[in-house]
Coordinates of N, CA and C and ligand atoms in Angstrom, one line a residue:
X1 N 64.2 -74.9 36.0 CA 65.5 -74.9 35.3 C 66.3 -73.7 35.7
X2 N 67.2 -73.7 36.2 CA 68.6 -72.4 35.9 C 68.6 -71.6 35.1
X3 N 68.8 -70.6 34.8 CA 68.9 -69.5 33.9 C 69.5 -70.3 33.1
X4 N 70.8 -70.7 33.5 CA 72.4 -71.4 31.8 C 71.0 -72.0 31.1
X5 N 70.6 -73.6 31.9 CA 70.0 -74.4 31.1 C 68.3 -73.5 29.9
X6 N 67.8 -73.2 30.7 CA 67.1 -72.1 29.8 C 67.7 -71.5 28.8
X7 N 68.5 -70.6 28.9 CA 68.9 -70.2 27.7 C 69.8 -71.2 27.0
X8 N 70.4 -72.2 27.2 CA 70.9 -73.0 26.4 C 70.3 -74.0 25.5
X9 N 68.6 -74.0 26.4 CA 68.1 -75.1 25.8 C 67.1 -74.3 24.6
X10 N 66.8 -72.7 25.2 CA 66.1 -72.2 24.0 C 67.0 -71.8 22.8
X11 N 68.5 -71.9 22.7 CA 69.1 -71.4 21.8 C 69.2 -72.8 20.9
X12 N 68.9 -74.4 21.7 CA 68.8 -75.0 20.8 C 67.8 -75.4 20.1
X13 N 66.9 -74.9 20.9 CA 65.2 -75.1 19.6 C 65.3 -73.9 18.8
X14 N 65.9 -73.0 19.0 CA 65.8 -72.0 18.2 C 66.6 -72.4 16.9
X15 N 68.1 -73.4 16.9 CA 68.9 -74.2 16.1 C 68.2 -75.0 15.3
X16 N 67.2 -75.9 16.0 CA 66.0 -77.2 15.8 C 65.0 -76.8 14.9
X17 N 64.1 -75.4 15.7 CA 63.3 -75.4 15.0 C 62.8 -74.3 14.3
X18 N 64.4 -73.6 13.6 CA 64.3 -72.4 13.1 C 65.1 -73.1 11.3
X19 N 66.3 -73.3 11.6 CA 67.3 -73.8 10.9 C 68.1 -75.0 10.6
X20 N 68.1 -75.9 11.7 CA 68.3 -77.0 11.1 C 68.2 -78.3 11.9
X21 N 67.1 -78.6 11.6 CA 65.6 -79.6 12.0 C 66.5 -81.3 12.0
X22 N 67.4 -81.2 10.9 CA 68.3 -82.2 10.3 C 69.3 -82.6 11.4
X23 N 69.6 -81.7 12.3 CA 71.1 -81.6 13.3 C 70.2 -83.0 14.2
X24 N 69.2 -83.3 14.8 CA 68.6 -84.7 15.6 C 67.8 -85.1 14.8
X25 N 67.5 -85.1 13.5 CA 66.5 -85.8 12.8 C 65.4 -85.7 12.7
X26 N 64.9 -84.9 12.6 CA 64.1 -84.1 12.7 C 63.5 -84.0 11.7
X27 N 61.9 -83.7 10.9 CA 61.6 -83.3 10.4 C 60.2 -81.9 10.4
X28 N 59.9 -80.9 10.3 CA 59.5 -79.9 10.4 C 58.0 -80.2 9.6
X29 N 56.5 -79.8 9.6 CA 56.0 -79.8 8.9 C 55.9 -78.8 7.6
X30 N 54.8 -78.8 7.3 CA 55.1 -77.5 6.2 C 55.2 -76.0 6.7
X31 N 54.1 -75.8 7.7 CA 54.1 -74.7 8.5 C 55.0 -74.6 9.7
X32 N 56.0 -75.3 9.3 CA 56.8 -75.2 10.4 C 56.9 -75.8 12.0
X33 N 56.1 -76.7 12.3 CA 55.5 -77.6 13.2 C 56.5 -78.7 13.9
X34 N 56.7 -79.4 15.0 CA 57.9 -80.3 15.1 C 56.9 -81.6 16.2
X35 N 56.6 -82.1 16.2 CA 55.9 -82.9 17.3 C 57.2 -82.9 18.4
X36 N 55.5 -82.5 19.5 CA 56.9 -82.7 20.9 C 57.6 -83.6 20.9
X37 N 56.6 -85.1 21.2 CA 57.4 -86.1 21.5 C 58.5 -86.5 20.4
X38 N 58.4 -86.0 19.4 CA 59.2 -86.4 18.6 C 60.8 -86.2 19.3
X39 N 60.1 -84.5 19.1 CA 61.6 -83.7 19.2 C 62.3 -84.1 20.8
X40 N 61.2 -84.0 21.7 CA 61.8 -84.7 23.2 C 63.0 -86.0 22.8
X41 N 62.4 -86.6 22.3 CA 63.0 -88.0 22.1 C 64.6 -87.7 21.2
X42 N 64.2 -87.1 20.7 CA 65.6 -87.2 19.7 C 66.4 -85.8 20.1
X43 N 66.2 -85.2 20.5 CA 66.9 -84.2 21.4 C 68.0 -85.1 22.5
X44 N 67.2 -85.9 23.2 CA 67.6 -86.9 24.0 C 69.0 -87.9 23.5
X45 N 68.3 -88.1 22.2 CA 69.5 -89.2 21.6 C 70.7 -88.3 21.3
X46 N 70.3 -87.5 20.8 CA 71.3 -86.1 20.7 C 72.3 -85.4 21.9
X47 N 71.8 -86.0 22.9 CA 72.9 -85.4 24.0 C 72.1 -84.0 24.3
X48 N 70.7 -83.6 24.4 CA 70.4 -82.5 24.7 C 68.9 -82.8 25.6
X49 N 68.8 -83.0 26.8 CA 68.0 -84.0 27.1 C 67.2 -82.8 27.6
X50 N 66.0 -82.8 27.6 CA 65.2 -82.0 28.7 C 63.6 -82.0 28.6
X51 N 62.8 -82.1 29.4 CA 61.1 -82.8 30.1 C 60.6 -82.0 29.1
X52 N 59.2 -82.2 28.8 CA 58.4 -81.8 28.4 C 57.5 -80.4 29.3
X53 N 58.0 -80.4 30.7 CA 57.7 -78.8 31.5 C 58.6 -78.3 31.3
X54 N 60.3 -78.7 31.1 CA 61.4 -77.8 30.8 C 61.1 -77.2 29.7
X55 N 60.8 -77.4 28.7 CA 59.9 -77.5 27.2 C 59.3 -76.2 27.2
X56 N 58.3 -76.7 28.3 CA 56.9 -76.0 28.5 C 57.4 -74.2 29.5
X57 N 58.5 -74.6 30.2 CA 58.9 -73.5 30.7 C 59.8 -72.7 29.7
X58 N 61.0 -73.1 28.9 CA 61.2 -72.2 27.8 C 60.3 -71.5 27.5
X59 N 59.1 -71.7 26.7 CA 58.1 -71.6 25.8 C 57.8 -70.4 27.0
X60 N 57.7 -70.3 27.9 CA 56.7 -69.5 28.8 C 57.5 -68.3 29.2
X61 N 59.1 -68.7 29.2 CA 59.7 -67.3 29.7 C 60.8 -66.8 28.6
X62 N 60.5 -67.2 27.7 CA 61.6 -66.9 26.3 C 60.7 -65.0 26.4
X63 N 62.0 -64.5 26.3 CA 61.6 -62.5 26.7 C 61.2 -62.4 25.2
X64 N 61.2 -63.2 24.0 CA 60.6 -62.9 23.2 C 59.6 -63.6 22.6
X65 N 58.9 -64.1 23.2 CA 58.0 -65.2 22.8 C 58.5 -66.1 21.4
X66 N 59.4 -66.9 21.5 CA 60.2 -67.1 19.9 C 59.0 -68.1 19.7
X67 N 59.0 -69.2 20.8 CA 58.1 -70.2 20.4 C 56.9 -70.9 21.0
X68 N 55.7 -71.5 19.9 CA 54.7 -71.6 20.4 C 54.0 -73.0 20.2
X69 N 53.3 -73.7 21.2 CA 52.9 -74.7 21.6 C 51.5 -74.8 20.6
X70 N 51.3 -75.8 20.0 CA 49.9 -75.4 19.4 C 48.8 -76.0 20.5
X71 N 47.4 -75.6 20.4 CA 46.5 -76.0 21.1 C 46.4 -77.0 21.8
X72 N 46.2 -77.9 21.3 CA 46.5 -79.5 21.3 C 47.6 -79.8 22.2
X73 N 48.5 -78.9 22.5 CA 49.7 -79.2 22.9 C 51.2 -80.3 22.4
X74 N 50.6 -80.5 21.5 CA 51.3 -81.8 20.7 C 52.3 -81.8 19.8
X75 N 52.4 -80.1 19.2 CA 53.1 -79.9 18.0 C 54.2 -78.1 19.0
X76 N 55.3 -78.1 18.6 CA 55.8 -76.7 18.8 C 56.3 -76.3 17.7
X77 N 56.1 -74.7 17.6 CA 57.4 -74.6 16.0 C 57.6 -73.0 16.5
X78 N 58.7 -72.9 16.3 CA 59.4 -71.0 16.3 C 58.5 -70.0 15.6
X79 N 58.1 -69.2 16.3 CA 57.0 -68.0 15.9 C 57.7 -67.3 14.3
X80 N 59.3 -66.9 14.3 CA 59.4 -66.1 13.4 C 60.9 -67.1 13.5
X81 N 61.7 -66.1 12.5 CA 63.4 -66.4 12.1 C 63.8 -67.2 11.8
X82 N 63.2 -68.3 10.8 CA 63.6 -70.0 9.8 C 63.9 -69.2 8.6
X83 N 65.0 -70.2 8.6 CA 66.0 -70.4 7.4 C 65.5 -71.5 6.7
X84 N 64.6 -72.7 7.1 CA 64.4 -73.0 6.3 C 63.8 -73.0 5.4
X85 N 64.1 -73.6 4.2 CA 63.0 -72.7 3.4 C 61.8 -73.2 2.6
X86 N 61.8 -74.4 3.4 CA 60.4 -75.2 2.9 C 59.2 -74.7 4.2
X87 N 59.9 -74.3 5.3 CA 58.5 -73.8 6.2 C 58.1 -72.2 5.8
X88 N 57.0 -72.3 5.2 CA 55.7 -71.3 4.9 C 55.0 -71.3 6.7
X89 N 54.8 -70.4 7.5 CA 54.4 -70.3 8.4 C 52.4 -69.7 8.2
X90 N 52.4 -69.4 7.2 CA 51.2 -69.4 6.8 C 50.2 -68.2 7.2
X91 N 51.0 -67.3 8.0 CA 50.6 -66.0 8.7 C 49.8 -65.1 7.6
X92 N 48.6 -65.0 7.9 CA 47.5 -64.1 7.6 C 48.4 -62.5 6.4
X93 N 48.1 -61.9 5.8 CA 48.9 -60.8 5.4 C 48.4 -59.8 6.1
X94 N 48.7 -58.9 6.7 CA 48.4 -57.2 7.9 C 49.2 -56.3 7.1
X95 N 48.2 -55.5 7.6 CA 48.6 -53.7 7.2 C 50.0 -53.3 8.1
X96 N 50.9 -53.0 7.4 CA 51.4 -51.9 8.4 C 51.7 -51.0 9.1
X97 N 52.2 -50.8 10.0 CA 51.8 -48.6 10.2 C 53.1 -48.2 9.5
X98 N 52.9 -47.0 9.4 CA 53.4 -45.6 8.7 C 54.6 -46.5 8.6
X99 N 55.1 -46.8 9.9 CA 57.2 -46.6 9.8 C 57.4 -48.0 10.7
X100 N 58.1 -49.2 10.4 CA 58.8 -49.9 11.0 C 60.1 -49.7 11.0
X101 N 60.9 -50.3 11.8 CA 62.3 -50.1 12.1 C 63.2 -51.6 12.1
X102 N 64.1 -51.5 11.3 CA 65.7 -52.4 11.2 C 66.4 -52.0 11.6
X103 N 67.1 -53.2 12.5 CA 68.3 -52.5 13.5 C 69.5 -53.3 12.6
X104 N 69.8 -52.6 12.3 CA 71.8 -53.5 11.2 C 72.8 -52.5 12.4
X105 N 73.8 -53.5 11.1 CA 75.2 -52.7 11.7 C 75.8 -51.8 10.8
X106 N 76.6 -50.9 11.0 CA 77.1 -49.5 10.7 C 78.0 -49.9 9.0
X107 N 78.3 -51.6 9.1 CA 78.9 -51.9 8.0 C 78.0 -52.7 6.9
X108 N 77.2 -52.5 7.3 CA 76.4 -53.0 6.3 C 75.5 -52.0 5.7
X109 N 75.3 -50.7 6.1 CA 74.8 -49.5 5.8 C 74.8 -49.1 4.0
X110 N 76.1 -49.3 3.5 CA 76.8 -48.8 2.4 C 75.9 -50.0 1.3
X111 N 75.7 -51.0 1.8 CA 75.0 -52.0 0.6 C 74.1 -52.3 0.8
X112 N 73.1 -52.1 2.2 CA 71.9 -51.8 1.8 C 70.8 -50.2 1.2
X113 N 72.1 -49.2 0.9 CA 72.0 -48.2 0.5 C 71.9 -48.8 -1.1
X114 N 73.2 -49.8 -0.8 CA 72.7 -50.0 -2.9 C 71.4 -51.2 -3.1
X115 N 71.2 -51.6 -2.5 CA 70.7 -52.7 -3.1 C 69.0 -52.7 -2.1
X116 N 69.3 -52.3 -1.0 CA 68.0 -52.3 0.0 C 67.7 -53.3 0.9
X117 N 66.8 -53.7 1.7 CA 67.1 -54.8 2.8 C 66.7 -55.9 2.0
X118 N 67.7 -57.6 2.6 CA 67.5 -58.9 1.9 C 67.3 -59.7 3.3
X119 N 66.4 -60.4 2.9 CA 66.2 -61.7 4.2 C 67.5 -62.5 4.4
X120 N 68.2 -62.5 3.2 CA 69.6 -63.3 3.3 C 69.6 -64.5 3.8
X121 N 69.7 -65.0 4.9 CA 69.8 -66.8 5.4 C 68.3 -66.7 6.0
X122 N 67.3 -65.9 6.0 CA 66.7 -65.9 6.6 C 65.3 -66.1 5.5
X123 N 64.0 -66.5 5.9 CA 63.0 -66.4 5.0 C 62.4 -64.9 4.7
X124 N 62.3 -64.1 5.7 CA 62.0 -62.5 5.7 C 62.5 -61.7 5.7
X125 N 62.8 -60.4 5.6 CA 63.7 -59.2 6.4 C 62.7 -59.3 7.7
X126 N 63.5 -58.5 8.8 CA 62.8 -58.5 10.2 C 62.6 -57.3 10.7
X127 N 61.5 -57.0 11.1 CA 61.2 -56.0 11.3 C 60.4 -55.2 12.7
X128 N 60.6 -54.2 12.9 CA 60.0 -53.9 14.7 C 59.3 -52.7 14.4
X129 N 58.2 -52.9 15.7 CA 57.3 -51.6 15.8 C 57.9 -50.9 16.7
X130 N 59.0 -51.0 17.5 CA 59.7 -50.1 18.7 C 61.2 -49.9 17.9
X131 N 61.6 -48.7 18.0 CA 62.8 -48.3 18.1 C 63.8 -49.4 18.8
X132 N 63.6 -49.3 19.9 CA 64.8 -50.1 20.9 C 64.7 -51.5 20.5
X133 N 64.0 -51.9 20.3 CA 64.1 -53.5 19.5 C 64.9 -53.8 18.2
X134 N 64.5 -52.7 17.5 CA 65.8 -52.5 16.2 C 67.1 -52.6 16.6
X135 N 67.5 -51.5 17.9 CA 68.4 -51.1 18.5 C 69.4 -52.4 18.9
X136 N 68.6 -53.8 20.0 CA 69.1 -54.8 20.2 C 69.4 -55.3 19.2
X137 N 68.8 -55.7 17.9 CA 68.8 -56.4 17.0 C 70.4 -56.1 16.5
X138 N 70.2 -54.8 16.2 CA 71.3 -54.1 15.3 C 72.4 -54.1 16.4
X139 N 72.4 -54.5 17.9 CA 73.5 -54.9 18.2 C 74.3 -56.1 18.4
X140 N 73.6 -56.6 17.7 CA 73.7 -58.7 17.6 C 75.4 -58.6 16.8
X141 N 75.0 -57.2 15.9 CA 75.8 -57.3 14.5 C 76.9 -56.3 14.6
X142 N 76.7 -55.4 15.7 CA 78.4 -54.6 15.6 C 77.8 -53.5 16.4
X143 N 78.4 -51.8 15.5 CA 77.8 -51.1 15.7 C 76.5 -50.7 15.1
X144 N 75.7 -50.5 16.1 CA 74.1 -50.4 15.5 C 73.3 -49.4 15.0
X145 N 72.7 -49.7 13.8 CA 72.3 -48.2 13.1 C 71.0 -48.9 12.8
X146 N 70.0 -47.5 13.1 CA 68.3 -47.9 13.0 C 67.7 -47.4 11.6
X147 N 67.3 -48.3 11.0 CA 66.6 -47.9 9.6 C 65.1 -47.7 9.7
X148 N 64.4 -46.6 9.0 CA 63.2 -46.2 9.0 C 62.7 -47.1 8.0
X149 N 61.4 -47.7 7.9 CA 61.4 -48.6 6.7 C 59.9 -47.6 6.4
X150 N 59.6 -47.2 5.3 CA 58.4 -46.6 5.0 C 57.1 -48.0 4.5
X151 N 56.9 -48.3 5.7 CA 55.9 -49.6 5.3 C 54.7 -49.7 4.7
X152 N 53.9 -48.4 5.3 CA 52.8 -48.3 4.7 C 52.9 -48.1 3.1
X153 N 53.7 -47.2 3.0 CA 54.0 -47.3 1.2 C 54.5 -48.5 0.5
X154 N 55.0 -49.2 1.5 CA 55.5 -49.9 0.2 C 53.6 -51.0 0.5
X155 N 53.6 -51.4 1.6 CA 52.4 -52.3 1.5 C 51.5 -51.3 0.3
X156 N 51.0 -50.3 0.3 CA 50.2 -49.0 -0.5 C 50.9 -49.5 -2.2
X157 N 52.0 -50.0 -2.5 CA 52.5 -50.1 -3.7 C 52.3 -51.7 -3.7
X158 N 52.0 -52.6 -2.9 CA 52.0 -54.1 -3.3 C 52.8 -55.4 -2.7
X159 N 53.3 -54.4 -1.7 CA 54.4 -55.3 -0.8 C 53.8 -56.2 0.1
X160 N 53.8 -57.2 0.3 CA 53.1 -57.6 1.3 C 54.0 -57.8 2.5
X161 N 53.2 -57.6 3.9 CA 53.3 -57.8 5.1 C 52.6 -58.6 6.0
X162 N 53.5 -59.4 7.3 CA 53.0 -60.5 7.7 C 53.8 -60.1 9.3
X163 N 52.6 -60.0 10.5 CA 53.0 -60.0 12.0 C 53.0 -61.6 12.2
X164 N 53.9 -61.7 13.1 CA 54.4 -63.2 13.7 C 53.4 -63.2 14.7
X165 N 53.5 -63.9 15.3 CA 52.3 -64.6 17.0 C 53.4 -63.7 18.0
X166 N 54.4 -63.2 18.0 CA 55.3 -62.7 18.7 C 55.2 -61.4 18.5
X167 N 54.8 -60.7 17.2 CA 55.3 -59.6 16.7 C 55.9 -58.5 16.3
X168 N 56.8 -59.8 15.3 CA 57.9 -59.3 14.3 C 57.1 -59.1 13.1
X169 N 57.3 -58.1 12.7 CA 56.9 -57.3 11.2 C 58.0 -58.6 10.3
X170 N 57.1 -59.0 9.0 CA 58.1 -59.9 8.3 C 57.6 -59.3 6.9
X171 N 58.4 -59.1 6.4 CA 58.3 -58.9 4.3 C 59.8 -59.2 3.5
X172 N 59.6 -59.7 2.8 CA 60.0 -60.6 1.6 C 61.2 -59.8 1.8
X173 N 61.7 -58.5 1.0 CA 62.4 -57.9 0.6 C 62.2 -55.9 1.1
X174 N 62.9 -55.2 1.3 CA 63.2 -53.6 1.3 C 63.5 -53.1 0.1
X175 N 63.1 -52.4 -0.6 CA 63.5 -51.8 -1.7 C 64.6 -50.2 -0.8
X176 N 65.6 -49.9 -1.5 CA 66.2 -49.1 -0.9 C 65.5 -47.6 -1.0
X177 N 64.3 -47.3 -1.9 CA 64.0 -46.2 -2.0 C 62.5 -46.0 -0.4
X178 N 62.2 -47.2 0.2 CA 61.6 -46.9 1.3 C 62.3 -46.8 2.3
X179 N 64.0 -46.7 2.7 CA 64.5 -46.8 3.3 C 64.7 -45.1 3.9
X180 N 65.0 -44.7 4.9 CA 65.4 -44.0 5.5 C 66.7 -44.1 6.6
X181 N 67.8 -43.6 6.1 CA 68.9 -43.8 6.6 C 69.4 -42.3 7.5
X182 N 70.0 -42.9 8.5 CA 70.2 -41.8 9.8 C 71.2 -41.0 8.8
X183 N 71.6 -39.4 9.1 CA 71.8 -38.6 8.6 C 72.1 -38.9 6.9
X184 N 71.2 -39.0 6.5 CA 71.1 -39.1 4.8 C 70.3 -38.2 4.6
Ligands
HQG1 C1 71.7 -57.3 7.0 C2 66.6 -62.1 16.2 C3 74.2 -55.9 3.7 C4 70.5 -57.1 8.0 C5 66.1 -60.6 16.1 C6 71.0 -57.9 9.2 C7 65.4 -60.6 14.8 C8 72.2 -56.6 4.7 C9 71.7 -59.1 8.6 C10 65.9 -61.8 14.1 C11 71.5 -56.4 3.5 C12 70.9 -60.3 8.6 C13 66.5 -61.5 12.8 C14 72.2 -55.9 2.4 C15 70.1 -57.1 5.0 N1 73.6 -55.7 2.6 N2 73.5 -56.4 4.8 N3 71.6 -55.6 1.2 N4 70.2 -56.7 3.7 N5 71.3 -57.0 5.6 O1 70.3 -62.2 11.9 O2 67.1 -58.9 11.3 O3 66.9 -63.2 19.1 O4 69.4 -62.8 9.5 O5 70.4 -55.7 8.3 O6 65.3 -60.3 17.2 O7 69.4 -59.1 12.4 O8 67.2 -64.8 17.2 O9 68.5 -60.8 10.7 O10 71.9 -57.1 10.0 O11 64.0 -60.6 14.9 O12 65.0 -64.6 18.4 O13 71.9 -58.7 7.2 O14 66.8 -62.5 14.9 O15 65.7 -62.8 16.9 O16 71.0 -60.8 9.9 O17 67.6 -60.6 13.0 P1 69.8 -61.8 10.5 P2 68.2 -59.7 11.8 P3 66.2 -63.9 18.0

């Protein structure tokens, strides 16, 4: 496939099988699961046609591993970032280290000062073990500002934490008092 159709076709499974499963009829299992053939098929009816190797080649060069093929080969579903909110992805709970990092934007700074980080349309806050991954993130959204998240403590207080098959740090909610804000 072309670079366009790759990325066009992963920004539509990412649409499918992140957020809205409903746009080809689709239904998601509970852990978030889609049968190929399903989705092949009705992607198709949908005006978005593409093989089961074009499929299979997303899945293999997406630069962030978004999504994954189960064993079997029979089922796909997005590693991390659903909105929906009946998929439980079911991921093990993990320790975190000392400090993970949120990349936002410079306007959003002021209210999660009051309030702390919220998953908002999303099921998690999202979270990175690299600096420069915050960095991208937080430039999706404007000007980008990196937040220090004190993980270990909050997991040490009862927070739970959950790594994706990709390796996004995921937890419920930020309280603002683990937050570390650039010149605060
Ligand atoms: C912000 C991408 C104001 C939050 C990335 C973020 C990621 C608040 C935005 C994944 C707030 C939500 C997720 C508060 C949070 N007040 N703003 N209290 N609490 N926010 O897109 O983390 O490329 O839902 O800082 O790599 O930016 O799509 O989350 O700016 O892993 O595969 O609200 O999406 O992955 O934005 O990105 P998002 P995110 P993909």
């Amino acid at each position: 496939m072309n670079k366009n159709k790759l990325e066009s076709t992963s920004k539509f499974l990412s649409l499918i099988l992140r957020h809205a499963p409903e746009t080809v009829n689709l239904q998601l299992d509970q852990h978030g699961w889609a049968n190929v053939a399903e989705l092949l098929e009705k992607s198709a009816a949908h005006g978005k046609a593409f093989t089961r190797s074009e499929l299979e080649e997303v899945v293999a060069t997406s630069d962030k591993k978004r999504f994954a093929l189960s064993e079997d080969g029979l089922s796909i579903r997005a590693n991390q970032g659903h909105s929906v909110a009946s998929v439980d992805l079911a991921l093990p709970p993990a320790t975190p280290p000392a400090i993970l990092y949120h990349g936002t934007a410079s306007r959003f700074v002021d209210s999660i000062k009051a309030s702390g980080l919220h998953a908002r349309s999303r099921n998690h806050v999202h979270l990175s073990l690299q600096k420069d991954t915050a960095m991208n993130v937080g430039q999706r959204h404007g000007k980008p500002v990196i937040l220090e998240v004190r993980a270990q403590a909050m997991h040490q207080q009862g927070h739970q934490f959950y790594v994706s098959e990709n390796g996004v740090w995921l937890t419920e909610a930020v309280p603002a008092s683990f937050i570390s804000f650039p010149n605060a």
